Phi, psi and omega in degrees: 000144179295144184269079179234154179301145179269119182270105177242156180285139180293151178278121183230174174064215186300318182298315179294320179295319179297318181295317180292316182293326180294325175298317180291320178298317180299322179295314181296316179295319180298322180299318178295317180298321180295325176297315178298318181298318180294312182294332174298313179287328183292349175297340180268358188235149175140166181297151002280159181243155173283177180296342180262005179085016177271131175298127182294336182283342189303305185294334184275337185237354187301325179268315183296322181266359179052052178237014179298144170217143174299328181301307181292319181300318185277008170303326176249149174101349178233015183063018176294320180294341177267359178061036178280129179294131190290152170078336185286342177222176178083189183179211181218138180279165180303333180268009173092013179271129179281144181230159177062224182269011180285139174231165189272003185251161174302165197298322183288328174293320176299324178294320176296323178299315181295317180296321180294335182274349180298126180081358180262141178234008175205168186290335177293316178293322178299318177297315180296311181298320179295320179298317178296326180287324185273330187305318180302330179290324176293320180293317178296320177299316179300318180298312182295319179294323177296319179292326182271315190255000179067219185297337179300340179297341178294340174299323175283311190290330185233007185285155177305324181302323181292325177293317184286324195235357184306318182240030175279322182209193184260056185270334190297319178296321183289322176298321180298321179293320180294315178293323178299323178297316178296321180296317179296316180296331180285349182277079192286002176283349176255161180296150181299320181298316180297318179296319180297319180293315179297319178295325180296325176299314180294321178293325175295318176297319178300322177299325180280357175260308182211019173073313195300328178298340179299332180288344181279352180295322181298306177297328178296314181292329175293323177296315177293322180302310185274342177080180178231146182293143176281154177304128180082359182279138176284119183295343180283347177283124183301141176244149180273143176290137175266078182297319181298317179297318179297318179294324178294323177298311180297315181296323180294316179298315180296315181298322179296315180297316180296315182298324181285319187276331188301315179301322179291318180296322180286322184283330181201077188300316184296317178293321179292315182292335183299326180295324179288315180298321180302314181292326177294323183276347184296139185252159175278102182230194186295341182271354189265348174058030186258163176293338181294313181291314186278337182257318186265325185302322179297345179280352180253162180282191186253004180279167178298324178294320178297318179297318179295319178296319178299313181296324177296318179297314180297317181298331178271315187285322185300305180295326179298313181290326177297311179297320178298319179296323177298316181296317180296317179299315178298319180294316178296323176296322179293321177296321177295321177299321180297334180270318188259339185083008180224126181281123185280073190295325177291317178297318178294320177300315179297320179295319178298320178296319177300316178298319179296312182295325183289319190256351180290149183287345177238129177225076181295147184305322185292350178297343176303328177299332177293324187276328187307315180304328178290329176287340175277315188278340182242140182278100174239155184302132181294334177298317179293322177299317180297319178294321179297317179296325178294314178296321179296318178296327177298325175283308186299331178256313186298324185294326179285324174295327177294314177299321179296317180297318180295320184281338184258356180086006177282160179295123185267000190300315181297312180297323178295321178295324177296316179297317179299318176301316180297314182298310185280327174296317178296319181296315180297317180293325176297321177295319178295314180298328180308315182275325181294321184302320186292327180264353186291145172290149180273141172268357184294116188287137175062019177275168176300325182297311182289327176296316189277333182296340179288332181222063181291149177210147181294146178262128187271323185200151177223156177223152181275148174293000000 
């Protein structure tokens, strides 16, 4: 497609006012939700503290009261309490234990961990400082979702996942980058190529936070490659592929990742490499909430050899199925493009995320925050959304009650059944969403998708630049 600005009519009057006000309403509602989310986690923190700054109450109530957070937990064990700048020192032992300043996350998440610890001398202060650091990203996400998705943005701003997980881990900045990429692409007053390149920068930054936005670069570059129909344009008229634009999107994303990671790799390669090795060595166990542990592990015996065989199978099957799901999502998106003339890059991105969450050996509860924006931006049945949230709550709450039952000697059967419901309910819904996302109508207001979905027409031919 030719790289020219897309001329769309400005949003004025009631529609424009509604869109702007919904963004502000979502921010205000989100602010209240974040307060609830913080006080929920803060139940695990506070004086008295140990000599290392750990709240003495943490270990005794983190599971029973369901107030555990990775933020508070990782105050110790990663030299965060010593205010060591991450990655420049340390490494990983052969058995997978991190040492020195090494942490298990990509470099920008490690940087947020370090920033949150500035001025903190105990885990309660670290939790508070981290919450203050992360909260603006949730508010910005709420604003962008409100501007794009209207009232559906309240699913993010007031939904149970934000209460449960806003300050569970360092997810809010990475979700903001993914939503920001969609927001930029929706700004149709700029050329598609320029929007694609700017979005690629955000996706590259997201990759340096928690990896998953990097998978959205492929559908984005395909979207830029095939282009979007102009207002009033007959979709049956062949459009040329913007190969240069697609390559620029890919190159920009790669360059962003390299630019962010290279200083850390050069300054402390062993500490930087340790985060990658840690994830490679991580096993599918009772803490990972995945279908592999709950579905496949019972098929193996209880010996050390059986456990090793199970982990070998997961290590081979998990990445294979993830890549296969990506390929299927891309292919289904291409078929959709052949019918509508518009590549559903947001839908394909959401489907790829579903494949990743379903087949990855680790499915931490807070990953639900990754999925919520797609439930806002794409029209899927609210009944299914409600069932997914119920299954998610069964994991987000039930798994900690399960750990409490196991650790305290109480009968764990009820809590285990709740966890099983969450694991399998979530898995089934992810499979359903995988297919629904690609065909779903977009809620993004005034985007090429919503303009064109009103009058779809088959595309007859395309040619490369």
